[in-house]
Amino acid sequence: MLSTHQRYLIADRCWLIYDLITNTFSVLDSFHLEFPEIVEVALASGYIEIRVQIEREHLLYIYEEYSFQAHTIVRVSYSYNLLDASQNNIIRADDVPHHRVDYRNQMLSHFPNHLHDEKGRICSFTGEIADFFHQVKRFL
Amino acid sequence: MPDTTFEKAITEEIDIEAGNRKNTAETTARVGKMSKEEFLQKVMGDEFSTEKALLKLQNKLHNYETKYRMRSEVFYKLIVGTPLEDNPDFIAWAMCYRSYFRVLQTKFAIWEEKPYVIHSPEVSNRG
């Protein structure tokens, strides 16, 4: 079972994501009510799955899995997705280590983090959720 | 003569309705971004339910299994670790599957392990 400290670390990370989403995009009121329940699963499992409608016509799917090392939280895996109203992926980012170079054959700057752009091409990506949101804003 | 029991019951009912309306109004008024304190109070103060988390994860796994017509354990053995894994659904499915087992392990954890006692062989004093 996760300790209180570990649960607090997860809650803190979830808050950061919530804060970032709500500060960057306009979301439905229901998201504010649903979010604590989403976090409840994360506190038990170390895995968060957020599906939120942003700016009316787009969807943002955020998945993160956590682990702990010496009293600190570590994001062990993630997948960030921007989808259109028909649930087709526009851009997405993850850290699955199956790409080493980008579409121009350049080494990924932050391997294994990479981004699949709107044309499906592999691009370098920092792995930071804030950077993903920055990319998302280009499509809104 | 007025039926006081009936009047009392009606008054109580009105009070309850008024209370409900007040609660709904409060909830509606409070919809909007939570402060960090509010958020932490909500999520850390709630009763911690492993069962609830397991059920939700099970539902998610079931949805993936139905969509791809594949059992999660088969998916994990066949797809995870291969280039096919680089698909948004598969990445989320793998995370969900690992998390499900993490919670399951928690549920069946042995809380009080008995110390493993090594019995030293008896020394027999011969002679």
XYZ file of N, CA and C in Angstrom:
801
model
N 0.843 -1.201 0.000
C 0.000 0.000 0.000
C 0.880 1.254 0.000
N 0.452 2.259 -0.740
C 1.235 3.487 -0.795
C 1.158 4.203 0.551
N 2.281 4.762 0.962
C 2.300 5.493 2.233
C 1.612 6.846 2.053
N 1.329 7.491 3.163
C 0.683 8.813 3.095
C 1.570 9.779 2.324
N 2.866 9.687 2.556
C 3.804 10.575 1.873
C 3.759 10.349 0.353
N 3.738 9.071 -0.036
C 3.697 8.749 -1.469
C 2.388 9.232 -2.088
N 1.293 9.059 -1.344
C -0.011 9.521 -1.835
C -0.005 11.049 -1.980
N 0.637 11.700 -1.042
C 0.722 13.157 -1.113
C 1.504 13.577 -2.372
N 2.590 12.830 -2.650
C 3.397 13.158 -3.835
C 2.582 12.993 -5.121
N 1.758 11.939 -5.166
C 0.906 11.726 -6.346
C -0.115 12.861 -6.441
N -0.740 13.181 -5.304
C -1.743 14.261 -5.288
C -1.120 15.572 -5.759
N 0.102 15.808 -5.347
C 0.808 17.027 -5.716
C 1.051 17.083 -7.231
N 1.462 15.944 -7.784
C 1.689 15.860 -9.236
C 0.359 16.063 -9.988
N -0.699 15.430 -9.469
C -2.022 15.557 -10.109
C -2.484 17.013 -10.076
N -2.214 17.677 -8.960
C -2.578 19.092 -8.842
C -1.846 19.919 -9.901
N -0.568 19.612 -10.080
C 0.230 20.349 -11.065
C -0.396 20.214 -12.462
N -0.819 18.988 -12.785
C -1.429 18.745 -14.097
C -2.759 19.503 -14.205
N -3.563 19.395 -13.145
C -4.877 20.078 -13.112
C -4.698 21.588 -13.262
N -3.750 22.120 -12.534
C -3.473 23.556 -12.550
C -3.052 24.005 -13.950
N -2.187 23.184 -14.547
C -1.680 23.490 -15.889
C -2.806 23.438 -16.926
N -3.636 22.410 -16.843
C -4.749 22.272 -17.808
C -5.693 23.460 -17.677
N -6.106 23.746 -16.440
C -7.120 24.786 -16.237
C -6.577 26.193 -16.486
N -5.259 26.363 -16.335
C -4.672 27.673 -16.623
C -4.431 27.880 -18.123
N -4.257 26.755 -18.842
C -3.905 26.865 -20.257
C -5.124 26.811 -21.177
N -6.116 25.993 -20.794
C -7.268 25.776 -21.674
C -8.572 26.078 -20.944
N -9.637 26.270 -21.742
C -10.939 26.385 -21.098
C -11.565 24.990 -21.084
N -12.061 24.599 -19.924
C -12.617 23.255 -19.744
C -14.060 23.366 -19.274
N -14.782 22.267 -19.380
C -16.171 22.255 -18.909
C -16.176 22.272 -17.382
N -17.241 22.826 -16.798
C -17.360 22.866 -15.337
C -17.308 21.475 -14.722
N -17.854 20.506 -15.460
C -17.899 19.141 -14.914
C -16.496 18.595 -14.626
N -15.502 19.086 -15.350
C -14.131 18.603 -15.130
C -13.669 18.881 -13.700
N -14.039 20.038 -13.179
C -13.630 20.404 -11.814
C -14.258 19.459 -10.788
N -15.471 19.025 -11.085
C -16.156 18.122 -10.152
C -15.627 16.696 -10.253
N -15.278 16.298 -11.486
C -14.832 14.916 -11.720
C -13.384 14.686 -11.301
N -12.591 15.742 -11.321
C -11.154 15.548 -11.148
C -10.762 14.840 -9.832
N -11.346 15.213 -8.687
C -10.971 14.508 -7.446
C -11.212 12.994 -7.520
N -12.253 12.596 -8.240
C -12.541 11.164 -8.370
C -11.489 10.467 -9.243
N -11.023 11.186 -10.260
C -9.962 10.651 -11.127
C -8.702 10.420 -10.291
N -8.436 11.384 -9.423
C -7.224 11.325 -8.596
C -7.316 10.183 -7.572
N -8.528 9.884 -7.155
C -8.724 8.811 -6.176
C -8.114 7.491 -6.674
N -8.329 7.201 -7.971
C -7.753 5.977 -8.558
C -6.229 6.088 -8.600
N -5.758 7.285 -8.925
C -4.307 7.499 -8.998
C -3.649 7.272 -7.635
N -4.319 7.672 -6.576
C -3.750 7.530 -5.237
C -3.662 6.069 -4.807
N -4.521 5.239 -5.385
C -4.488 3.818 -5.037
C -3.559 3.036 -5.949
N -3.421 3.513 -7.198
C -2.715 2.694 -8.190
C -1.405 3.281 -8.703
N -1.189 4.570 -8.514
C 0.002 5.202 -9.089
C -0.155 5.402 -10.583
N -1.400 5.494 -11.047
C -1.666 5.658 -12.478
C -2.818 6.646 -12.650
N -2.580 7.689 -13.443
C -3.661 8.652 -13.674
C -4.045 8.677 -15.143
N -5.334 8.769 -15.366
C -5.867 8.824 -16.728
C -6.857 9.979 -16.770
N -6.493 11.034 -17.496
C -7.357 12.216 -17.587
C -7.854 12.350 -19.020
N -9.153 12.439 -19.177
C -9.741 12.684 -20.505
C -10.598 13.919 -20.369
N -10.160 14.994 -20.988
C -10.860 16.260 -20.803
C -11.103 16.960 -22.135
N -12.298 17.528 -22.235
C -12.633 18.298 -23.438
C -12.085 19.701 -23.257
N -11.359 20.183 -24.269
C -10.807 21.533 -24.166
C -11.266 22.373 -25.367
N -11.488 23.626 -25.110
C -11.859 24.569 -26.176
C -12.944 24.018 -27.108
N -13.922 23.378 -26.564
C -15.115 22.894 -27.268
C -14.882 21.730 -28.230
N -13.889 21.861 -29.124
C -13.797 20.883 -30.204
C -12.639 19.902 -30.075
N -11.911 20.004 -29.005
C -10.753 19.135 -28.880
C -10.792 18.335 -27.587
N -10.049 17.238 -27.615
C -9.955 16.392 -26.427
C -8.492 16.227 -26.065
N -8.260 16.200 -24.778
C -6.906 16.010 -24.286
C -6.910 14.744 -23.441
N -6.077 13.769 -23.802
C -5.964 12.534 -23.021
C -4.562 12.500 -22.407
N -4.529 12.442 -21.103
C -3.255 12.424 -20.391
C -3.160 11.133 -19.575
N -2.082 10.376 -19.779
C -1.867 9.163 -18.988
C -0.477 9.252 -18.372
N -0.381 8.989 -17.092
C 0.931 8.953 -16.437
C 0.956 7.812 -15.421
N 2.121 7.166 -15.333
C 2.304 6.084 -14.362
C 3.483 6.466 -13.471
N 3.328 6.266 -12.177
C 4.354 6.726 -11.236
C 5.010 5.589 -10.449
N 6.234 5.900 -10.028
C 6.941 5.006 -9.119
C 7.649 5.903 -8.097
N 8.312 5.293 -7.131
C 8.968 6.100 -6.094
C 10.412 5.665 -5.904
N 11.277 6.657 -5.785
C 12.688 6.374 -5.539
C 13.161 7.329 -4.464
N 13.592 6.745 -3.355
C 14.122 7.542 -2.247
C 13.228 8.747 -1.919
N 12.001 8.485 -1.595
C 11.037 9.507 -1.159
C 10.674 10.536 -2.231
N 11.029 10.256 -3.476
C 10.597 11.179 -4.535
C 9.763 10.411 -5.553
N 8.899 11.136 -6.222
C 8.031 10.517 -7.227
C 8.736 10.535 -8.578
N 8.582 9.441 -9.311
C 9.184 9.343 -10.639
C 8.085 8.969 -11.630
N 8.008 9.695 -12.715
C 7.042 9.331 -13.761
C 7.707 8.256 -14.609
N 7.222 7.038 -14.550
C 7.900 5.941 -15.249
C 7.428 5.780 -16.689
N 6.240 6.250 -16.966
C 5.708 6.136 -18.322
C 4.627 7.196 -18.522
N 4.447 7.627 -19.747
C 3.394 8.609 -20.000
C 2.944 8.559 -21.456
N 1.801 9.137 -21.678
C 1.293 9.324 -23.039
C 0.391 10.548 -23.004
N 0.717 11.539 -23.826
C -0.087 12.761 -23.902
C -0.677 12.840 -25.312
N -1.970 13.083 -25.388
C -2.637 13.053 -26.697
C -3.583 14.226 -26.884
N -3.537 14.813 -28.080
C -4.544 15.804 -28.479
C -5.371 15.167 -29.583
N -6.672 15.158 -29.390
C -7.563 14.537 -30.368
C -8.588 15.552 -30.867
N -9.109 15.297 -32.073
C -10.183 16.160 -32.563
C -11.526 15.637 -32.050
N -12.617 16.289 -32.451
C -13.940 15.922 -31.930
C -14.327 14.485 -32.297
N -13.751 13.971 -33.409
C -14.051 12.587 -33.800
C -13.097 11.590 -33.153
N -12.342 12.065 -32.198
C -11.386 11.243 -31.441
C -10.230 10.716 -32.294
N -9.860 11.483 -33.314
C -8.667 11.139 -34.085
C -7.496 11.902 -33.492
N -6.371 11.206 -33.355
C -5.193 11.860 -32.790
C -4.672 12.948 -33.719
N -4.379 14.106 -33.154
C -3.759 15.179 -33.941
C -2.248 15.134 -33.680
N -1.888 15.318 -32.421
C -0.482 15.108 -32.037
C -0.466 14.278 -30.760
N 0.639 13.582 -30.529
C 0.777 12.824 -29.287
C 2.241 12.690 -28.919
N 2.483 12.504 -27.638
C 3.858 12.356 -27.158
C 3.910 11.201 -26.169
N 5.041 10.486 -26.166
C 5.225 9.393 -25.209
C 6.704 9.084 -25.055
N 7.009 8.107 -24.198
C 8.413 7.762 -23.956
C 8.684 6.280 -24.222
N 7.878 5.698 -25.100
C 8.129 4.302 -25.473
C 9.400 4.277 -26.327
N 10.398 3.486 -25.927
C 11.736 3.645 -26.547
C 11.924 2.922 -27.880
N 11.077 3.206 -28.840
C 11.223 2.540 -30.130
C 11.680 3.484 -31.243
N 11.978 4.716 -30.872
C 12.494 5.669 -31.863
C 13.759 6.306 -31.299
N 14.791 6.383 -32.111
C 16.030 7.026 -31.670
C 16.288 8.312 -32.450
N 15.723 8.381 -33.641
C 15.947 9.567 -34.484
C 14.619 10.184 -34.891
N 14.685 11.465 -35.244
C 13.459 12.135 -35.693
C 13.272 11.916 -37.205
N 12.281 12.554 -37.772
C 11.978 12.308 -39.190
C 13.059 12.852 -40.125
N 13.976 13.694 -39.590
C 15.077 14.195 -40.419
C 16.356 13.395 -40.187
N 16.176 12.275 -39.491
C 17.280 11.383 -39.152
C 18.264 11.971 -38.123
N 17.809 12.945 -37.367
C 18.625 13.536 -36.296
C 18.307 12.783 -35.002
N 19.320 12.629 -34.143
C 19.084 11.952 -32.853
C 18.035 12.725 -32.056
N 17.166 12.007 -31.367
C 16.161 12.674 -30.524
C 16.885 13.415 -29.400
N 16.490 14.651 -29.161
C 17.207 15.463 -28.161
C 16.998 14.951 -26.745
N 15.857 14.307 -26.468
C 15.573 13.814 -25.114
C 15.060 12.379 -25.172
N 15.843 11.519 -25.835
C 15.443 10.118 -25.931
C 15.135 9.567 -24.534
N 14.099 8.754 -24.321
C 13.170 8.197 -25.316
C 11.939 9.067 -25.593
N 11.929 10.291 -25.025
C 10.763 11.164 -25.254
C 10.687 11.583 -26.727
N 9.511 11.492 -27.279
C 9.323 11.935 -28.663
C 7.886 12.350 -28.880
N 7.693 13.086 -29.965
C 6.354 13.572 -30.291
C 5.997 13.140 -31.717
N 4.777 12.670 -31.876
C 4.268 12.349 -33.212
C 3.504 13.590 -33.660
N 4.000 14.277 -34.675
C 3.344 15.533 -35.055
C 2.072 15.292 -35.871
N 1.469 16.360 -36.348
C 0.173 16.240 -37.041
C 0.273 15.450 -38.343
N 1.519 15.286 -38.846
C 1.692 14.484 -40.062
C 2.184 13.073 -39.735
N 2.213 12.771 -38.440
C 2.637 11.441 -38.008
C 4.146 11.284 -37.949
N 4.860 12.403 -38.110
C 6.321 12.341 -38.115
C 6.858 12.364 -36.694
N 8.002 11.708 -36.490
C 8.624 11.688 -35.166
C 9.452 12.955 -34.981
N 9.231 13.652 -33.854
C 9.980 14.873 -33.557
C 10.555 14.790 -32.150
N 11.584 15.582 -31.907
C 12.154 15.640 -30.551
C 11.153 16.288 -29.614
N 11.206 15.860 -28.361
C 10.282 16.376 -27.352
C 10.950 16.251 -25.993
N 10.735 17.262 -25.154
C 11.424 17.276 -23.854
C 10.860 16.256 -22.863
N 9.587 15.910 -23.033
C 8.944 15.023 -22.059
C 8.142 15.796 -21.033
N 8.286 17.116 -21.043
C 7.561 17.956 -20.078
C 6.130 18.182 -20.546
N 5.193 18.000 -19.640
C 3.779 18.158 -19.990
C 3.482 19.604 -20.417
N 4.153 20.559 -19.804
C 3.947 21.972 -20.154
C 4.352 22.217 -21.603
N 5.417 21.547 -22.047
C 5.850 21.699 -23.439
C 4.831 21.089 -24.405
N 4.212 20.002 -23.962
C 3.178 19.392 -24.806
C 2.000 20.362 -24.949
N 1.604 20.968 -23.848
C 0.480 21.913 -23.892
C 0.817 23.105 -24.798
N 2.068 23.492 -24.770
C 2.525 24.578 -25.631
C 2.316 24.189 -27.103
N 2.628 22.932 -27.419
C 2.417 22.424 -28.792
C 0.926 22.374 -29.122
N 0.137 21.943 -28.129
C -1.313 21.809 -28.330
C -1.933 23.148 -28.709
N -1.464 24.203 -28.094
C -2.046 25.534 -28.322
C -1.981 25.963 -29.785
N -1.043 25.400 -30.532
C -0.916 25.731 -31.960
C -2.146 25.280 -32.748
N -2.855 24.281 -32.207
C -3.976 23.701 -32.958
C -5.340 24.210 -32.503
N -5.377 25.085 -31.528
C -6.665 25.526 -30.983
C -7.105 26.866 -31.576
N -59.523 20.245 15.121
C -58.212 20.328 15.790
C -57.103 19.913 14.806
N -56.051 20.739 14.647
C -55.010 20.409 13.664
C -54.185 19.188 14.096
N -53.816 18.399 13.123
C -52.995 17.214 13.404
C -51.531 17.671 13.520
N -51.059 17.763 14.758
C -49.726 18.320 14.984
C -48.631 17.406 14.424
N -48.868 16.089 14.475
C -47.858 15.154 13.951
C -47.686 15.369 12.443
N -48.836 15.553 11.770
C -48.803 15.770 10.324
C -48.071 17.079 10.001
N -48.433 18.133 10.792
C -47.814 19.451 10.572
C -46.297 19.383 10.766
N -45.917 18.641 11.806
C -44.488 18.510 12.122
C -43.759 17.811 10.956
N -44.402 16.747 10.455
C -43.801 15.986 9.359
C -43.633 16.859 8.121
N -44.685 17.671 7.833
C -44.634 18.562 6.664
C -43.511 19.587 6.839
N -43.431 20.155 8.051
C -42.393 21.157 8.321
C -41.002 20.549 8.123
N -40.847 19.314 8.636
C -39.536 18.640 8.503
C -39.194 18.428 7.031
N -40.240 18.008 6.275
C -40.024 17.750 4.845
C -39.590 19.033 4.127
N -40.254 20.134 4.464
C -39.914 21.416 3.859
C -38.472 21.791 4.205
N -38.121 21.559 5.479
C -36.755 21.871 5.913
C -35.730 21.079 5.109
N -36.032 19.766 4.937
C -35.108 18.902 4.188
C -34.963 19.407 2.744
N -36.131 19.731 2.121
C -36.103 20.229 0.740
C -35.288 21.515 0.637
N -35.499 22.386 1.629
C -34.766 23.660 1.632
C -33.272 23.396 1.780
N -32.952 22.420 2.621
C -31.549 22.052 2.825
C -30.934 21.523 1.557
N -31.696 20.641 0.867
C -31.220 20.076 -0.400
C -30.981 21.166 -1.432
N -31.959 22.104 -1.486
C -31.823 23.199 -2.452
C -30.572 24.019 -2.149
N -30.347 24.209 -0.835
C -29.194 25.006 -0.411
C -27.900 24.296 -0.832
N -27.872 22.941 -0.604
C -26.675 22.180 -0.965
C -26.420 22.233 -2.465
N -27.509 22.080 -3.269
C -27.364 22.127 -4.722
C -26.849 23.496 -5.148
N -27.420 24.524 -4.546
C -26.998 25.883 -4.887
C -25.524 26.088 -4.539
N -25.142 25.541 -3.373
C -23.732 25.682 -2.965
C -22.814 24.988 -3.953
N -23.234 23.746 -4.372
C -22.405 22.988 -5.309
C -22.276 23.739 -6.625
N -23.415 24.255 -7.120
C -23.393 24.978 -8.388
C -22.499 26.204 -8.288
N -22.644 26.902 -7.151
C -21.857 28.113 -6.972
C -20.369 27.792 -6.896
N -20.067 26.576 -6.379
C -18.665 26.236 -6.172
C -18.004 25.626 -7.405
N -18.798 25.362 -8.472
C -18.186 24.798 -9.672
C -17.235 25.838 -10.238
N -16.044 25.394 -10.483
C -14.997 26.299 -10.940
C -13.699 25.724 -10.448
N -12.628 26.370 -10.741
C -11.327 25.827 -10.365
C -11.173 25.724 -8.854
N -10.656 24.586 -8.412
C -10.409 24.394 -6.980
C -9.073 25.037 -6.617
N -8.977 25.451 -5.381
C -7.664 25.891 -4.900
C -6.890 24.628 -4.521
N -5.592 24.744 -4.366
C -4.802 23.553 -4.032
C -5.232 22.986 -2.677
N -5.532 23.866 -1.742
C -5.948 23.427 -0.403
C -7.248 22.627 -0.491
N -8.191 23.178 -1.271
C -9.484 22.504 -1.452
C -9.281 21.122 -2.068
N -8.431 21.109 -3.094
C -8.165 19.866 -3.812
C -7.549 18.815 -2.877
N -6.526 19.225 -2.145
C -5.850 18.280 -1.243
C -6.791 17.789 -0.153
N -7.616 18.697 0.330
C -8.580 18.331 1.369
C -9.544 17.262 0.835
N -9.972 17.449 -0.409
C -10.915 16.507 -1.014
C -10.278 15.143 -1.228
N -9.097 15.133 -1.832
C -8.527 13.839 -2.227
C -7.800 13.122 -1.098
N -7.175 13.874 -0.199
C -6.441 13.230 0.884
C -7.360 12.898 2.063
N -8.475 13.633 2.154
C -9.377 13.416 3.287
C -10.333 12.270 3.056
N -10.549 11.908 1.782
C -11.511 10.858 1.478
C -11.043 9.497 1.970
N -12.044 8.659 2.221
C -11.755 7.264 2.602
C -11.025 6.611 1.436
N -9.935 5.968 1.727
C -9.094 5.371 0.706
C -9.662 4.000 0.309
N -10.050 3.845 -0.947
C -10.699 2.604 -1.347
C -9.940 1.863 -2.437
N -9.293 0.764 -2.023
C -8.573 -0.080 -2.972
C -9.572 -0.782 -3.888
N -10.694 -1.198 -3.290
C -11.734 -1.917 -4.040
C -12.239 -1.071 -5.212
N -12.512 0.193 -4.897
C -13.049 1.110 -5.900
C -12.050 1.289 -7.053
N -10.784 1.446 -6.686
C -9.741 1.625 -7.701
C -9.628 0.370 -8.571
N -9.682 -0.796 -7.914
C -9.590 -2.059 -8.661
C -10.728 -2.189 -9.656
N -11.905 -1.834 -9.216
C -13.094 -1.924 -10.065
C -12.964 -1.007 -11.285
N -12.488 0.194 -11.041
C -12.347 1.147 -12.147
C -11.294 0.664 -13.145
N -10.176 0.152 -12.625
C -9.120 -0.340 -13.507
C -9.600 -1.562 -14.285
N -10.358 -2.425 -13.604
C -10.930 -3.610 -14.261
C -11.822 -3.197 -15.429
N -12.632 -2.177 -15.209
C -13.530 -1.683 -16.267
C -12.741 -1.168 -17.452
N -11.688 -0.426 -17.161
C -10.852 0.113 -18.242
C -10.223 -1.040 -19.032
N -9.695 -2.033 -18.311
C -9.070 -3.180 -18.980
C -10.104 -3.910 -19.840
N -11.291 -4.048 -19.298
C -12.358 -4.738 -20.023
C -12.691 -3.996 -21.331
N -12.705 -2.671 -21.263
C -12.985 -1.885 -22.471
C -11.929 -2.113 -23.552
N -10.662 -2.139 -23.123
C -9.590 -2.400 -24.099
C -9.724 -3.815 -24.665
N -10.014 -4.759 -23.785
C -10.129 -6.157 -24.220
C -11.253 -6.323 -25.236
N -12.360 -5.629 -24.992
C -13.498 -5.702 -25.918
C -13.135 -5.041 -27.245
N -12.498 -3.882 -27.158
C -12.148 -3.131 -28.372
C -11.188 -3.921 -29.269
N -10.192 -4.547 -28.648
C -9.162 -5.233 -29.445
C -9.322 -6.752 -29.465
N -10.385 -7.227 -28.837
C -10.686 -8.661 -28.788
C -9.465 -9.470 -28.358
N -8.864 -9.023 -27.292
C -7.668 -9.696 -26.793
C -7.617 -9.584 -25.277
N -7.264 -10.655 -24.607
C -7.137 -10.608 -23.149
C -5.924 -9.748 -22.796
N -6.003 -9.072 -21.669
C -4.918 -8.165 -21.279
C -3.580 -8.885 -21.119
N -3.611 -10.088 -20.555
C -2.352 -10.806 -20.357
C -1.719 -11.193 -21.687
N -2.562 -11.519 -22.678
C -2.050 -11.862 -24.019
C -1.472 -10.612 -24.666
N -2.213 -9.502 -24.543
C -1.746 -8.223 -25.092
C -0.378 -7.891 -24.507
N -0.260 -8.011 -23.178
C 0.971 -7.591 -22.506
C 2.159 -8.442 -22.968
N 1.901 -9.748 -23.139
C 2.983 -10.643 -23.563
C 3.370 -10.416 -25.014
N 2.371 -10.166 -25.867
C 2.628 -10.065 -27.304
C 3.103 -8.687 -27.765
N 2.504 -7.651 -27.199
C 2.710 -6.297 -27.750
C 3.733 -5.469 -26.984
N 3.639 -5.501 -25.647
C 4.502 -4.613 -24.858
C 5.974 -5.008 -25.043
N 6.782 -4.002 -25.313
C 8.212 -4.244 -25.544
C 8.535 -4.372 -27.024
N 7.531 -4.367 -27.862
C 7.760 -4.434 -29.310
C 7.397 -3.070 -29.933
N 7.830 -2.810 -31.163
C 7.485 -1.522 -31.805
C 5.976 -1.300 -31.937
N 5.201 -2.374 -31.919
C 3.736 -2.237 -32.013
C 3.157 -1.484 -30.830
N 3.923 -1.450 -29.746
C 3.456 -0.796 -28.516
C 3.233 0.705 -28.714
N 3.898 1.290 -29.718
C 3.833 2.738 -29.903
C 2.505 3.155 -30.531
N 1.470 2.938 -29.778
C 0.098 3.270 -30.181
C -0.559 3.819 -28.910
N -1.262 4.947 -28.992
C -1.777 5.568 -27.762
C -2.621 4.636 -26.893
N -3.447 3.827 -27.513
C -4.278 2.891 -26.742
C -3.413 1.842 -26.051
N -2.421 1.343 -26.775
C -1.594 0.271 -26.226
C -0.729 0.770 -25.065
N -0.242 1.999 -25.181
C 0.575 2.561 -24.100
C -0.285 2.679 -22.841
N -1.512 3.200 -23.014
C -2.410 3.373 -21.867
C -2.843 2.019 -21.311
N -3.086 1.069 -22.186
C -3.509 -0.271 -21.771
C -2.406 -0.920 -20.917
N -1.163 -0.793 -21.372
C -0.041 -1.379 -20.627
C 0.087 -0.749 -19.239
N -0.060 0.572 -19.178
C 0.041 1.271 -17.883
C -1.083 0.812 -16.961
N -2.260 0.705 -17.527
C -3.443 0.309 -16.763
C -3.271 -1.117 -16.221
N -2.727 -1.982 -17.053
C -2.532 -3.390 -16.663
C -1.523 -3.515 -15.513
N -0.411 -2.787 -15.645
C 0.605 -2.816 -14.575
C 0.016 -2.261 -13.280
N -0.738 -1.184 -13.406
C -1.324 -0.543 -12.221
C -2.342 -1.450 -11.547
N -3.091 -2.169 -12.363
C -4.078 -3.100 -11.814
C -3.385 -4.125 -10.914
N -2.256 -4.650 -11.388
C -1.548 -5.643 -10.585
C -0.902 -5.037 -9.352
N -0.496 -3.789 -9.475
C 0.077 -3.105 -8.306
C -0.979 -2.997 -7.202
N -2.176 -2.633 -7.584
C -3.251 -2.493 -6.592
C -3.639 -3.860 -6.041
N -3.653 -4.851 -6.925
C -4.007 -6.210 -6.509
C -2.999 -6.724 -5.483
N -1.729 -6.461 -5.735
C -0.678 -6.864 -4.794
C -0.884 -6.194 -3.445
N -1.285 -4.934 -3.496
C -1.544 -4.178 -2.270
C -2.654 -4.834 -1.464
N -3.677 -5.263 -2.195
C -4.844 -5.837 -1.527
C -4.477 -7.128 -0.807
N -3.627 -7.913 -1.453
C -3.295 -9.197 -0.859
C -1.913 -9.210 -0.194
N -1.458 -8.030 0.176
C -0.141 -7.942 0.811
C -0.180 -8.623 2.171
N 0.934 -9.191 2.533
C 1.034 -9.801 3.861
C 1.529 -8.718 4.798
N 0.661 -8.321 5.685
C 1.002 -7.187 6.538
C 1.988 -7.542 7.643
N 1.732 -8.656 8.279
C 2.624 -9.015 9.392
C 3.361 -10.291 9.046
N 4.542 -10.090 8.567
C 5.320 -11.268 8.224
C 5.943 -11.829 9.487
N 5.802 -13.123 9.654
C 6.437 -13.738 10.821
C 7.927 -13.873 10.534
N 8.721 -13.567 11.502
C 10.158 -13.694 11.251
C 10.520 -15.146 10.935
N 11.374 -15.263 9.961
C 11.780 -16.608 9.559
C 12.826 -17.093 10.556
N 12.454 -18.095 11.310
C 13.347 -18.556 12.384
C 14.194 -19.715 11.884
N 15.456 -19.535 12.031
C 16.351 -20.634 11.643
C 16.694 -21.401 12.918
N 16.266 -22.628 12.935
C 16.561 -23.449 14.116
C 17.956 -24.043 13.968
N 18.763 -23.714 14.911
C 20.106 -24.293 14.851
C 20.022 -25.762 15.266
N 20.780 -26.566 14.597
C 20.717 -27.989 14.949
C 21.143 -28.207 16.398
N 20.448 -29.083 17.041
C 20.781 -29.314 18.458
C 22.181 -29.906 18.572
N 22.857 -29.386 19.494
C 24.218 -29.898 19.720
C 24.114 -31.004 20.757
N 24.467 -32.123 20.331
C 24.375 -33.226 21.305
C 25.723 -33.441 21.971
N 25.633 -33.460 23.185
C 26.869 -33.717 23.940
C 27.084 -35.213 24.097
N 27.969 -35.650 23.264
C 28.254 -37.094 23.359
C 29.536 -37.292 24.152
N 29.572 -38.329 24.682
C 30.790 -38.718 25.330
C 30.737 -38.499 26.810
